[in-house]
XYZ file of C-alpha atoms in Angstrom:
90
model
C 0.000 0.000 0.000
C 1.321 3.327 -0.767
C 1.529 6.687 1.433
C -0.705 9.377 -0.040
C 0.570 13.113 0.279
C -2.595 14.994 -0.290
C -4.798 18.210 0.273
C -8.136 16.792 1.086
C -11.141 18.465 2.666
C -14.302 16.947 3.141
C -18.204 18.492 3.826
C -21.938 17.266 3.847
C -24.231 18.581 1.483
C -22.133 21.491 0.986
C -21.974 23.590 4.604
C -20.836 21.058 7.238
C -17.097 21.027 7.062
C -16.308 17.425 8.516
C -12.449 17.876 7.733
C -10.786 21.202 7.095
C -8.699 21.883 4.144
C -5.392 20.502 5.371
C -2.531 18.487 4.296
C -2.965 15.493 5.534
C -0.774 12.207 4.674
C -2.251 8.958 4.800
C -2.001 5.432 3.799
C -4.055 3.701 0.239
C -6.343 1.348 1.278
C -8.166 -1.298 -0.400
C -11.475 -0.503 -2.008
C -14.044 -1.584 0.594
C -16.823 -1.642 -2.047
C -17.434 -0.699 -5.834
C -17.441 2.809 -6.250
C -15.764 3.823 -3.027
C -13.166 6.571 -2.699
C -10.052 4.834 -2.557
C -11.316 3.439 -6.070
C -11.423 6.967 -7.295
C -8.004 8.410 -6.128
C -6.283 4.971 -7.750
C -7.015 6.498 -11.007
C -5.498 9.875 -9.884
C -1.745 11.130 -10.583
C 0.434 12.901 -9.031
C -1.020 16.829 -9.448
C -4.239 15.718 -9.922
C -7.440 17.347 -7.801
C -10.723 15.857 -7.777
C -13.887 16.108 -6.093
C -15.916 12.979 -4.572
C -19.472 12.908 -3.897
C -20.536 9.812 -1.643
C -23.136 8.944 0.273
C -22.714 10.030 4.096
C -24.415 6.758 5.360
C -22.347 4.254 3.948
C -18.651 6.412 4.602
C -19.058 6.762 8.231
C -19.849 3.320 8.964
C -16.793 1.571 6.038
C -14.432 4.653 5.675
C -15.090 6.352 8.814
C -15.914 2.903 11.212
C -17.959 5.182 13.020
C -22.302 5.742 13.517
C -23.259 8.667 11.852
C -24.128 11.830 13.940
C -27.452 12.196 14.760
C -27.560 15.716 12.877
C -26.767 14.258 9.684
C -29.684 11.952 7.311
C -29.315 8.450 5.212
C -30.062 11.090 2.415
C -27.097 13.586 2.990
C -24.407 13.880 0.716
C -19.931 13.804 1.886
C -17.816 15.966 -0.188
C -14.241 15.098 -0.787
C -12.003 17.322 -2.534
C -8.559 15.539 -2.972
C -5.172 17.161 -4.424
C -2.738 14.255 -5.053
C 0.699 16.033 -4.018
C 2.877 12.636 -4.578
C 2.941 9.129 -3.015
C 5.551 6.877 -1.591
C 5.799 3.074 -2.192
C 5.503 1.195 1.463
């Protein structure tokens, strides 16, 4: 698995900012289902930005391994806004 050096923020349906715009360095995972977001920055080189609309439900309990907050819906939309700065080989 490699080390990801990216820019990555991250809101629900566009005003709750769940992570800040930061640089943030963290490891690839395996895709935990079709469609998820480490499927999307696989296809991503090294400059690359991208935006990643998933369903809020579903990435707090695989991505997240958390319940969702109470203030948040099945319905509501996550935001993820990746900049791929460069990755390292493990």
């Amino acid at each position: 698995m490699e080390i990801l050096d990216v820019f990555m923020s991250c809101t629900i349906n566009d005003t709750s900012i769940i992570i800040p715009q930061n640089r943030m360095i963290i490891q690839m995972m395996e895709s935990m289902f079709v469609g998820d977001i480490f499927e999307g920055i696989k296809m991503m080189h090294i400059g690359d930005s991208a935006s990643f609309l998933v369903r809020a439900d579903s990435t707090f309990y695989t991505l997240l391994r958390s319940p969702m907050p109470s203030e948040f819906s099945v319905n509501d939309i996550m935001k993820f806004n990746i900049r791929l700065n460069d990755f390292y080989p493990e």
